[in-house]
Amino acid sequence: MPQTPPHPHPVSAQRWLEARRRRWRALGALLLLLTLLTWWTVSSSLLPGTDWQRMGGLPAILVTVGRFLPPDLSLIPNLLQPALDTVLIAIIGTVLGSLISLPVALLGARNLAPLGRFGYLLARALMTLSRSVHEIIWALIFVSAVGLGAFAGILALACRSVGFISKILSEAIERIDPRPIEAIQAVGGSRWQVVLHGVFPQILPITVSTIIFEWDVNMNRAAVLGLVGAGGLGLAFYNQIIASHYNGVTTVLLAILAIILIGELVSAFLRRRMV
Amino acid sequence: MIASVSVVRARQLRLLSRFTVLLLSGVGLWMSLNYLNVHVERFEQLFQRLGVLFANRYYPPDLEYITRPGFLKSVLETIHMAFLAALIGLLVSAPLAWLASFNVSPFPKMGYPLARLLITTSRAIHEMIWAIIFVMIVGYGVLAGVIALTLSCIGFSAKLFAEEIESIAPGPVEAVKASGASPLGVFLFGVLPQVKTAWIGISIYTWDVVFRASTVVGFVGAGGMGWYLRRAADQLQSDRVAAIVLLIVALVACSELFSFYARKRFHG
C-alpha cells in the first residue's frame, strides 16, 4: 500500500487562526473609519446644509408628494415632438462622438501610438477631460458657443461620449493579435492599410457593442440637456417646473421613462443581433 | 469557373447592400439634422468661435474665486454628499441585487420584479432630474442631493451587482442549500464569497460615477459646488466657470487616481 505523500502546505491551526483574527481586525478598523466619516459628514454637511424648517415633518412631505399625482395626461400630445428631438439628439451625438473616438483611440493605444508619446499623452488627456466634465457643463459651454437648440446638445453629447468610447476601444486595440498587422506590414502595407485591415476587423465587435451601450446612456443624458437650453424633453420638464405644474412634471417624467425603456429594449435587441 | 462567378456575385451583392445601408443612414442623418434645425454650415465656424470664446471670456480662469472660504466649504460639502450617497447606495444595493438576481432571489415571485423595477427606474431617470424632484419635495440643500445621488448610485451599482450574482457558479450555492442553510445563509456563504472581488471593483467604480455627478447636482440647488457653477454661468462670469470646471477636472482626476490604487490593492 503506497503511502500518502505529505501535504504540500501543512495547515497550521495557529497560523489560520492568526490570519482570521487579522482579517477581523482589519474589518473592524474599516467599520470604525466608515462610522467616523459618516458622523463627520452628517454633522458638518447634512445637518447644517439642509433647510429642515421648510421641509416640515413627514405629513408636509407627503402632501408635497401628493401634488405630483395624478399625471396630467392632456400634456401627452405636446410631448411627442420633444421626445423625438431627444431621441435624435442622442443618436446624432453618439454618431459624432464615435467618429471622434476612433482616431483618439488609435492615438491612445500603447501598442500603435502613431504619433508617438506626444499623441499618446494628448489622447489620454482628452479622454480624461471628456469623462470628468459632466454633460451639463459641456452643454453650458456649447450653448454659449453655438446658441440655444439641438446643435449644442449634440456637441455636448459627442464630447461627453468620446472619453468612454475611446478608452474602451484603445484598451481593445492594446489587446489585439499582432500577427495580422505584422503580415500586412510584411507585404508592404501602408499605415492606413494596417489600421483598416489589421486593426479594425479585430475591434469591430467591441466597437459596435460599446457604441450601442453609449447610445443607451446618451438617451438618458439627452433628456436633461434641455435644462440648460439644449432642446428635447429636458426643456419640457423645465417648463412644467417653472409653471409649478406638478402633475405635468409627472407626465414628462413618465415620458422620459418610456423613451428610455424603449431605448433599452432596442439596444438589447441590436446587441443580440450584431454581437 | 461557376464557383468563382458566384463568389464575385456574392461579393457584389454584399457591397451593394452595405452601400445601400450607408446611403440610407446618411439620408436619415441629413433629414434629422434638418428636422432639428441644425445648421451644419455653422460647424466650420465652431472652432473659430470656441477659440474666440475661450480666449476672451473663459481665459484667464478666476483662480482667486475658487480659493474663497465659502466656495471651499461647498467643495467639502460636495465630497461629503458623494461619500454619504455612495455609502447608503452601496449598502442598499447589496440586498437589492440579491433580490433582483433570478438565480438566487429569495422571493422570486414578488421581490424579483419589484427590485428590478426599482433598479430600472432609478437608472432610467438622470440624477439631475432626481435632484430637481427632491429639491421640490424636501427643499434646497444637501439632503435633496444625497437622496438623488443615492438613487443614481443604486441604479448603477445594483444592476452590476445583480449581473455578477447571475453569472456565479451554481455548485457552491447547491452545496450550501443541501446542508440545510436558510436563504440568508445561502447568500452569505454560497453567493457572497463568489462575487466579493467583483463587487469591490464595482463599488470603486460606482464611487467615481457618484463623485462626478455630485459636482453638478448643486446646479439645481441640491447642495455642493454646483450652485456656484450655476451662479457664475447665469451671471456670464465665464472666467469663474472656467476656474470651477478646472477644479472639477482636477478633483475627478484625483478621485480616479485614488480608485486606481484602491483597485490595484484589492485585485492584487
Coordinates of C-alpha atoms in Angstrom, one line a residue:
Chain A
M1 CA 0.0 0.0 0.0
P2 CA 1.5 3.3 -1.1
Q3 CA 2.0 5.9 1.5
T4 CA 0.1 9.2 1.0
P5 CA 2.7 12.0 0.4
P6 CA 2.8 14.7 3.0
H7 CA 0.5 17.7 2.3
P8 CA 2.5 20.4 0.4
H9 CA 1.3 23.2 2.7
P10 CA 1.0 21.9 6.2
V11 CA -2.1 23.6 7.6
S12 CA -1.1 25.2 10.9
A13 CA -4.2 25.9 13.0
Q14 CA -2.2 28.5 14.8
R15 CA -1.5 30.4 11.6
W16 CA -5.0 30.0 10.3
L17 CA -6.4 31.5 13.5
E18 CA -4.0 34.3 13.3
A19 CA -4.9 35.2 9.8
R20 CA -8.6 35.1 10.7
R21 CA -8.0 37.4 13.6
R22 CA -6.1 39.8 11.4
R23 CA -8.9 39.9 8.9
W24 CA -11.5 40.6 11.6
R25 CA -9.3 43.4 13.0
A26 CA -9.0 45.0 9.5
L27 CA -12.7 44.7 9.0
G28 CA -13.3 46.4 12.4
A29 CA -10.9 49.2 11.6
L30 CA -12.7 49.8 8.3
L31 CA -16.1 49.9 10.0
L32 CA -14.8 52.3 12.6
L33 CA -13.4 54.5 9.9
L34 CA -16.6 54.5 8.0
T35 CA -18.6 55.3 11.1
L36 CA -16.4 58.2 11.9
L37 CA -16.5 59.5 8.4
T38 CA -20.3 59.2 8.3
W39 CA -20.6 61.1 11.6
W40 CA -18.3 63.8 10.3
T41 CA -20.2 64.2 7.0
V42 CA -23.6 64.2 8.7
S43 CA -22.7 66.7 11.4
S44 CA -20.8 69.1 9.2
S45 CA -22.7 69.0 5.9
L46 CA -26.0 67.2 6.0
L47 CA -27.5 68.7 9.2
P48 CA -26.5 72.4 8.6
G49 CA -26.8 72.1 4.8
T50 CA -30.5 71.3 4.7
D51 CA -33.5 73.5 5.2
W52 CA -35.3 71.3 7.8
Q53 CA -37.7 74.1 8.6
R54 CA -39.1 74.4 5.1
M55 CA -39.3 70.6 4.7
G56 CA -41.6 70.3 7.7
G57 CA -42.4 66.9 9.1
L58 CA -43.5 63.7 7.3
P59 CA -47.1 64.9 6.7
A60 CA -45.8 68.0 4.9
I61 CA -43.6 65.9 2.7
L62 CA -46.5 63.5 1.9
V63 CA -48.7 66.5 0.9
T64 CA -45.9 67.7 -1.5
V65 CA -45.6 64.2 -3.0
G66 CA -49.4 64.1 -3.4
R67 CA -49.3 67.1 -5.6
F68 CA -47.4 65.2 -8.2
L69 CA -50.4 62.9 -8.7
P70 CA -52.2 62.1 -10.9
P71 CA -50.2 62.7 -14.1
D72 CA -51.7 65.3 -16.4
L73 CA -52.4 63.1 -19.4
S74 CA -53.6 66.0 -21.6
L75 CA -50.0 67.0 -21.9
I76 CA -49.0 63.9 -23.9
P77 CA -49.6 65.3 -27.5
N78 CA -47.2 68.2 -26.7
L79 CA -44.5 65.8 -25.6
L80 CA -44.3 63.8 -28.8
Q81 CA -42.0 66.3 -30.6
P82 CA -39.6 66.9 -27.7
A83 CA -39.4 63.1 -27.3
L84 CA -38.4 62.7 -30.9
D85 CA -35.9 65.6 -30.5
T86 CA -34.4 63.8 -27.5
V87 CA -34.0 60.5 -29.4
L88 CA -32.5 62.2 -32.4
I89 CA -30.1 64.3 -30.4
A90 CA -28.9 61.1 -28.6
I91 CA -28.4 59.3 -31.9
I92 CA -26.6 62.0 -33.7
G93 CA -24.5 62.9 -30.7
T94 CA -23.4 59.3 -30.3
V95 CA -22.5 59.0 -34.0
L96 CA -20.5 62.2 -33.9
G97 CA -18.8 61.1 -30.6
S98 CA -17.9 57.7 -32.2
L99 CA -16.4 59.4 -35.2
I100 CA -14.2 61.5 -33.0
S101 CA -13.4 58.5 -30.8
L102 CA -11.8 56.3 -33.4
P103 CA -8.7 58.5 -34.1
V104 CA -8.4 59.3 -30.4
A105 CA -8.5 55.6 -29.6
L106 CA -5.8 54.9 -32.1
L107 CA -3.6 57.6 -30.8
G108 CA -4.1 56.4 -27.2
A109 CA -3.3 52.7 -27.8
R110 CA 0.1 52.0 -26.4
N111 CA 1.0 49.4 -29.0
L112 CA 0.3 51.5 -32.0
A113 CA 0.6 55.2 -30.9
P114 CA 1.0 56.5 -34.4
L115 CA 2.1 60.0 -33.2
G116 CA 4.4 58.6 -30.5
R117 CA 4.5 59.7 -26.9
F118 CA 3.1 63.1 -27.6
G119 CA 0.0 61.8 -29.3
Y120 CA -0.5 59.2 -26.6
L121 CA -0.5 61.7 -23.8
L122 CA -2.7 64.1 -25.8
A123 CA -5.3 61.3 -26.4
R124 CA -5.2 60.2 -22.7
A125 CA -5.7 63.8 -21.6
L126 CA -8.7 64.2 -24.0
M127 CA -10.2 61.0 -22.6
T128 CA -9.9 62.2 -19.0
L129 CA -11.2 65.7 -19.8
S130 CA -14.2 64.3 -21.7
R131 CA -15.2 61.9 -18.9
S132 CA -14.6 64.2 -16.0
V133 CA -16.7 67.1 -17.3
H134 CA -20.4 66.5 -16.8
E135 CA -22.7 66.7 -19.7
I136 CA -24.5 69.7 -18.2
I137 CA -21.2 71.6 -18.2
W138 CA -20.4 70.6 -21.8
A139 CA -23.9 71.8 -22.8
L140 CA -23.4 75.1 -21.0
I141 CA -20.2 75.7 -22.9
F142 CA -21.7 74.8 -26.3
V143 CA -24.8 76.8 -25.7
S144 CA -22.6 79.8 -25.2
A145 CA -20.7 78.9 -28.4
V146 CA -23.5 78.0 -30.9
G147 CA -26.6 79.3 -29.2
L148 CA -29.7 77.6 -27.8
G149 CA -31.0 74.5 -29.5
A150 CA -30.3 70.9 -30.5
F151 CA -26.9 71.6 -32.0
A152 CA -25.4 72.5 -28.6
G153 CA -26.9 69.3 -27.2
I154 CA -25.4 67.1 -30.0
L155 CA -22.0 68.6 -29.5
A156 CA -22.2 68.2 -25.7
L157 CA -23.2 64.5 -26.0
A158 CA -20.4 63.9 -28.6
C159 CA -17.8 65.5 -26.3
R160 CA -19.0 63.6 -23.3
S161 CA -19.1 60.2 -25.2
V162 CA -15.5 60.4 -26.6
G163 CA -13.9 59.6 -23.2
F164 CA -15.7 56.3 -22.6
I165 CA -15.8 55.0 -26.2
S166 CA -12.1 55.8 -26.9
K167 CA -11.0 54.4 -23.6
I168 CA -12.7 51.1 -24.2
L169 CA -11.5 51.0 -27.8
S170 CA -7.9 51.8 -27.1
E171 CA -7.9 49.1 -24.4
A172 CA -9.3 46.7 -27.1
I173 CA -6.6 47.8 -29.5
E174 CA -3.9 47.1 -26.9
R175 CA -5.2 43.6 -26.6
I176 CA -5.3 42.7 -30.3
D177 CA -3.4 39.9 -32.0
P178 CA -0.3 41.5 -33.6
R179 CA 0.2 38.8 -36.2
P180 CA -2.3 40.2 -38.9
I181 CA -0.6 43.6 -38.5
E182 CA 2.8 42.1 -39.0
A183 CA 1.6 40.2 -42.0
I184 CA 0.2 43.4 -43.6
Q185 CA 3.4 45.3 -42.8
A186 CA 5.5 42.4 -44.3
V187 CA 3.8 42.7 -47.7
G188 CA 4.4 46.4 -47.7
G189 CA 1.0 47.7 -46.4
S190 CA 0.8 51.4 -45.5
R191 CA -0.2 52.7 -42.1
W192 CA -3.8 53.2 -43.3
Q193 CA -4.0 49.7 -44.6
V194 CA -2.7 48.3 -41.3
V195 CA -5.4 50.2 -39.5
L196 CA -8.1 49.3 -42.0
H197 CA -7.4 45.6 -42.5
G198 CA -5.3 44.7 -39.4
V199 CA -6.8 46.6 -36.5
F200 CA -10.3 47.5 -37.5
P201 CA -11.7 44.0 -38.2
Q202 CA -10.4 42.8 -34.8
I203 CA -12.0 45.6 -32.7
L204 CA -15.3 45.7 -34.7
P205 CA -17.5 43.6 -32.4
I206 CA -16.4 45.5 -29.3
T207 CA -16.8 48.9 -31.1
V208 CA -20.4 48.1 -32.0
S209 CA -21.3 46.9 -28.6
T210 CA -19.6 49.9 -26.9
I211 CA -21.4 52.4 -29.3
I212 CA -24.8 50.8 -28.6
F213 CA -24.1 50.9 -24.8
E214 CA -23.1 54.6 -25.1
W215 CA -26.2 55.4 -27.1
D216 CA -28.3 53.9 -24.3
V217 CA -26.6 56.2 -21.8
N218 CA -26.8 59.2 -24.1
M219 CA -30.6 58.8 -24.3
N220 CA -30.5 59.3 -20.6
R221 CA -28.3 62.3 -20.8
A222 CA -30.2 63.9 -23.8
A223 CA -33.3 64.0 -21.6
V224 CA -31.6 66.5 -19.2
L225 CA -29.7 68.8 -21.6
G226 CA -32.9 70.9 -22.1
L227 CA -32.3 72.2 -18.5
V228 CA -29.6 74.4 -19.9
G229 CA -31.3 75.2 -23.2
A230 CA -30.2 72.4 -25.4
G231 CA -33.6 71.2 -26.5
G232 CA -35.6 68.0 -26.0
L233 CA -37.6 66.6 -23.1
G234 CA -35.5 68.4 -20.6
L235 CA -36.9 71.7 -21.8
A236 CA -40.4 70.4 -21.5
F237 CA -39.6 69.2 -17.9
Y238 CA -38.1 72.6 -17.1
N239 CA -41.2 74.4 -18.4
Q240 CA -43.5 72.4 -16.2
I241 CA -41.4 73.1 -13.2
I242 CA -41.2 76.8 -13.9
A243 CA -45.0 76.8 -14.2
S244 CA -45.2 74.8 -10.9
H245 CA -47.4 72.4 -12.7
Y246 CA -46.7 69.3 -10.6
N247 CA -49.0 67.0 -12.5
G248 CA -47.3 67.9 -15.7
V249 CA -43.9 67.2 -14.2
T250 CA -45.0 63.6 -13.5
T251 CA -46.2 63.3 -17.1
V252 CA -42.8 64.4 -18.5
L253 CA -41.1 62.1 -16.1
L254 CA -43.2 59.2 -17.4
A255 CA -42.4 60.2 -21.0
I256 CA -38.7 60.2 -20.2
L257 CA -39.0 56.8 -18.5
A258 CA -40.9 55.5 -21.6
I259 CA -38.4 56.5 -24.2
I260 CA -35.5 55.2 -22.1
L261 CA -37.2 51.8 -21.6
I262 CA -37.9 51.7 -25.3
G263 CA -34.2 52.6 -26.0
E264 CA -33.1 49.9 -23.6
L265 CA -35.2 47.3 -25.5
V266 CA -33.9 48.5 -28.8
S267 CA -30.3 48.4 -27.7
A268 CA -30.7 44.9 -26.2
F269 CA -32.2 43.7 -29.5
L270 CA -29.4 45.4 -31.5
R271 CA -26.7 43.9 -29.3
R272 CA -28.2 40.4 -29.7
R273 CA -28.4 40.9 -33.5
M274 CA -25.0 42.3 -34.1
V275 CA -22.7 40.9 -31.4
Chain B
M1 CA -15.5 28.8 -63.0
I2 CA -19.1 28.8 -61.9
A3 CA -17.9 28.9 -58.3
S4 CA -15.7 31.9 -58.8
V5 CA -18.5 33.7 -60.7
S6 CA -20.9 33.1 -57.8
V7 CA -18.2 34.3 -55.3
V8 CA -17.8 37.5 -57.3
R9 CA -21.6 37.9 -57.5
A10 CA -22.0 37.4 -53.7
R11 CA -19.3 40.0 -53.1
Q12 CA -21.0 42.5 -55.4
L13 CA -24.3 41.9 -53.6
R14 CA -22.7 42.4 -50.2
L15 CA -21.0 45.6 -51.3
L16 CA -24.4 46.8 -52.8
S17 CA -26.2 46.1 -49.6
R18 CA -23.6 47.8 -47.5
F19 CA -23.6 50.8 -49.8
T20 CA -27.4 50.9 -49.5
V21 CA -27.3 50.8 -45.7
L22 CA -24.7 53.6 -45.7
L23 CA -26.7 55.7 -48.1
L24 CA -29.9 55.3 -46.1
S25 CA -28.2 56.2 -42.8
G26 CA -26.7 59.2 -44.5
V27 CA -30.0 60.4 -45.8
G28 CA -31.6 59.7 -42.4
L29 CA -28.9 61.7 -40.6
W30 CA -29.3 64.6 -43.0
M31 CA -33.1 64.6 -42.6
S32 CA -32.9 64.5 -38.8
L33 CA -30.3 67.4 -38.8
N34 CA -32.7 69.4 -40.9
Y35 CA -35.6 68.5 -38.7
L36 CA -33.7 69.6 -35.6
N37 CA -32.8 72.9 -37.3
V38 CA -29.1 72.2 -37.0
H39 CA -27.1 74.4 -39.4
V40 CA -24.2 72.2 -40.3
E41 CA -22.5 75.1 -42.1
R42 CA -22.1 76.6 -38.6
F43 CA -19.8 73.6 -37.8
E44 CA -16.8 75.1 -39.6
Q45 CA -17.1 78.4 -37.7
L46 CA -17.5 76.4 -34.5
F47 CA -13.8 76.1 -33.7
Q48 CA -13.1 79.7 -34.5
R49 CA -16.0 80.7 -32.3
L50 CA -14.9 78.4 -29.5
G51 CA -11.4 79.7 -29.8
V52 CA -12.5 83.3 -29.5
L53 CA -14.9 82.4 -26.7
F54 CA -12.2 80.7 -24.7
A55 CA -9.6 83.3 -25.4
N56 CA -11.8 86.3 -24.5
R57 CA -14.2 85.0 -21.8
Y58 CA -13.0 81.8 -20.3
Y59 CA -9.4 82.8 -20.1
P60 CA -7.8 83.6 -17.7
P61 CA -9.7 81.4 -15.2
D62 CA -10.5 83.3 -12.0
L63 CA -8.4 81.2 -9.7
E64 CA -8.9 83.6 -6.8
Y65 CA -12.6 82.8 -6.8
I66 CA -12.1 79.1 -6.1
T67 CA -9.9 79.7 -3.1
R68 CA -12.5 81.7 -1.2
P69 CA -13.6 80.0 2.0
G70 CA -17.3 79.9 1.1
F71 CA -16.5 78.1 -2.1
L72 CA -14.0 75.7 -0.5
K73 CA -16.7 74.8 2.1
S74 CA -19.0 73.9 -0.8
V75 CA -16.3 71.6 -2.2
L76 CA -16.1 69.8 1.1
E77 CA -19.9 69.6 1.1
T78 CA -19.8 68.1 -2.4
I79 CA -17.3 65.4 -1.3
H80 CA -19.4 64.7 1.8
M81 CA -22.6 64.3 -0.3
A82 CA -20.8 61.9 -2.6
F83 CA -19.5 59.9 0.3
L84 CA -22.9 59.6 2.1
A85 CA -24.7 58.8 -1.2
A86 CA -22.2 56.1 -2.2
L87 CA -22.2 54.6 1.3
I88 CA -26.0 54.4 1.6
G89 CA -26.4 53.5 -2.1
L90 CA -24.0 50.6 -1.9
L91 CA -25.5 49.3 1.4
V92 CA -28.9 49.3 -0.2
S93 CA -27.7 47.9 -3.5
A94 CA -26.3 44.7 -1.9
P95 CA -29.6 43.2 -0.7
L96 CA -31.4 44.7 -3.6
A97 CA -29.1 43.0 -6.1
W98 CA -29.7 39.7 -4.1
L99 CA -33.5 40.2 -4.6
A100 CA -33.0 41.1 -8.2
S101 CA -31.0 38.2 -9.4
F102 CA -33.1 35.5 -11.0
N103 CA -31.0 32.5 -9.9
V104 CA -30.8 33.1 -6.1
S105 CA -33.6 35.6 -5.4
P106 CA -35.2 34.7 -2.0
F107 CA -38.6 36.0 -3.2
P108 CA -38.7 35.1 -6.9
K109 CA -42.4 35.8 -7.1
M110 CA -42.8 39.3 -5.6
G111 CA -39.3 40.5 -4.7
Y112 CA -37.7 39.9 -8.0
P113 CA -39.9 42.1 -10.2
L114 CA -40.2 44.8 -7.5
A115 CA -36.4 45.0 -7.1
R116 CA -35.9 45.1 -10.9
L117 CA -38.5 47.9 -11.2
L118 CA -36.8 49.9 -8.5
I119 CA -33.3 49.5 -10.1
T120 CA -34.6 50.2 -13.6
T121 CA -36.4 53.3 -12.5
S122 CA -33.6 54.8 -10.6
R123 CA -31.3 54.0 -13.5
A124 CA -33.6 55.4 -16.2
I125 CA -34.1 58.8 -14.6
H126 CA -31.0 61.0 -14.8
E127 CA -29.5 62.2 -11.4
M128 CA -30.2 65.9 -12.3
I129 CA -33.9 65.1 -12.7
W130 CA -33.9 63.2 -9.4
A131 CA -32.2 66.2 -7.9
I132 CA -34.9 68.6 -9.2
I133 CA -37.7 66.4 -7.9
F134 CA -36.2 66.0 -4.4
V135 CA -35.5 69.8 -4.3
M136 CA -39.2 70.2 -4.9
I137 CA -40.1 67.7 -2.2
V138 CA -37.6 68.4 0.6
G139 CA -36.4 71.8 -0.3
Y140 CA -33.0 73.2 -1.3
G141 CA -29.9 71.7 0.3
V142 CA -27.7 68.8 0.9
L143 CA -30.5 66.3 1.7
A144 CA -32.0 66.5 -1.7
G145 CA -28.6 66.0 -3.3
V146 CA -27.8 63.0 -1.1
I147 CA -31.2 61.3 -2.0
A148 CA -30.8 62.0 -5.7
L149 CA -27.2 60.7 -5.7
T150 CA -28.2 57.7 -3.7
L151 CA -30.8 56.7 -6.2
S152 CA -28.4 57.1 -9.1
C153 CA -25.9 55.1 -7.2
I154 CA -28.4 52.3 -6.7
G155 CA -29.4 52.3 -10.3
F156 CA -25.8 51.9 -11.3
S157 CA -24.3 49.5 -8.7
A158 CA -27.3 47.3 -8.0
K159 CA -27.6 46.4 -11.7
L160 CA -24.0 45.5 -12.0
F161 CA -24.1 43.6 -8.6
A162 CA -27.0 41.6 -9.8
E163 CA -25.3 40.8 -13.1
E164 CA -22.4 39.4 -11.1
I165 CA -24.7 37.2 -9.0
E166 CA -26.4 35.9 -12.1
S167 CA -23.2 34.7 -13.5
I168 CA -21.9 32.8 -10.5
A169 CA -21.2 29.0 -10.4
P170 CA -24.3 27.1 -9.1
G171 CA -22.2 24.5 -7.4
P172 CA -21.4 26.2 -4.1
V173 CA -25.0 27.5 -3.9
E174 CA -26.3 24.0 -4.2
A175 CA -23.9 22.7 -1.6
V176 CA -24.8 25.3 1.0
K177 CA -28.5 24.7 0.2
A178 CA -28.0 21.0 0.6
S179 CA -26.6 21.5 4.1
G180 CA -29.9 23.0 5.1
A181 CA -29.0 26.6 5.2
S182 CA -31.6 29.4 5.2
P183 CA -31.8 31.8 2.2
L184 CA -29.6 34.3 4.1
G185 CA -27.1 31.6 4.8
V186 CA -27.1 30.7 1.1
F187 CA -26.4 34.3 0.3
L188 CA -23.7 34.8 2.9
F189 CA -21.8 31.5 2.3
G190 CA -22.7 30.5 -1.3
V191 CA -23.1 33.7 -3.1
L192 CA -21.1 36.4 -1.4
P193 CA -17.7 34.7 -1.5
Q194 CA -18.0 34.3 -5.2
V195 CA -18.9 37.9 -6.0
K196 CA -16.8 39.7 -3.4
T197 CA -13.9 40.7 -5.6
A198 CA -16.1 41.8 -8.4
W199 CA -18.3 43.8 -6.0
I200 CA -15.4 45.7 -4.6
G201 CA -14.3 46.6 -8.1
I202 CA -17.8 47.8 -9.0
S203 CA -18.1 49.7 -5.7
I204 CA -14.9 51.6 -6.5
Y205 CA -16.2 52.4 -10.0
T206 CA -19.5 53.5 -8.5
W207 CA -17.7 55.9 -6.3
D208 CA -16.2 57.6 -9.4
V209 CA -19.6 57.9 -11.0
V210 CA -21.3 59.3 -7.9
F211 CA -18.5 61.7 -7.2
R212 CA -18.6 63.0 -10.8
A213 CA -22.4 63.5 -10.5
S214 CA -22.1 65.2 -7.1
T215 CA -20.1 68.1 -8.6
V216 CA -23.2 69.2 -10.6
V217 CA -26.3 68.3 -8.7
G218 CA -25.9 71.6 -6.9
F219 CA -26.8 73.2 -10.3
V220 CA -30.5 72.8 -9.4
G221 CA -30.0 73.7 -5.7
A222 CA -29.2 70.2 -4.3
G223 CA -26.1 71.2 -2.4
G224 CA -22.4 71.4 -3.1
M225 CA -20.3 73.4 -5.6
G226 CA -22.8 73.1 -8.5
W227 CA -24.7 76.1 -7.1
Y228 CA -21.6 78.3 -7.5
L229 CA -21.3 77.0 -11.1
R230 CA -24.9 77.9 -11.8
R231 CA -24.5 81.3 -10.4
A232 CA -21.3 82.0 -12.3
A233 CA -22.9 80.7 -15.5
D234 CA -26.1 82.7 -15.1
Q235 CA -24.1 85.9 -14.5
L236 CA -22.0 85.2 -17.5
Q237 CA -18.8 85.2 -15.4
S238 CA -17.1 82.8 -17.7
D239 CA -13.7 83.2 -16.0
R240 CA -15.3 81.8 -12.8
V241 CA -17.0 79.0 -14.7
A242 CA -13.6 78.1 -16.2
A243 CA -12.0 78.0 -12.8
I244 CA -14.7 75.8 -11.3
V245 CA -14.6 73.4 -14.3
L246 CA -10.8 73.2 -14.0
L247 CA -11.2 72.4 -10.3
I248 CA -13.8 69.7 -11.1
V249 CA -11.5 68.1 -13.6
A250 CA -8.7 68.2 -11.1
L251 CA -10.8 66.7 -8.3
V252 CA -12.2 63.9 -10.6
A253 CA -8.7 63.1 -11.8
C254 CA -7.6 62.8 -8.1
S255 CA -10.5 60.6 -7.3
E256 CA -9.8 58.4 -10.3
L257 CA -6.2 58.1 -9.2
F258 CA -7.3 57.1 -5.7
S259 CA -9.7 54.5 -7.2
F260 CA -6.9 53.2 -9.4
Y261 CA -4.7 52.5 -6.4
A262 CA -7.6 51.1 -4.4
R263 CA -8.5 48.7 -7.3
K264 CA -4.9 47.6 -7.7
R265 CA -4.6 47.0 -3.9
F266 CA -7.8 44.8 -3.8
H267 CA -7.2 42.9 -7.0
G268 CA -3.6 42.2 -6.1

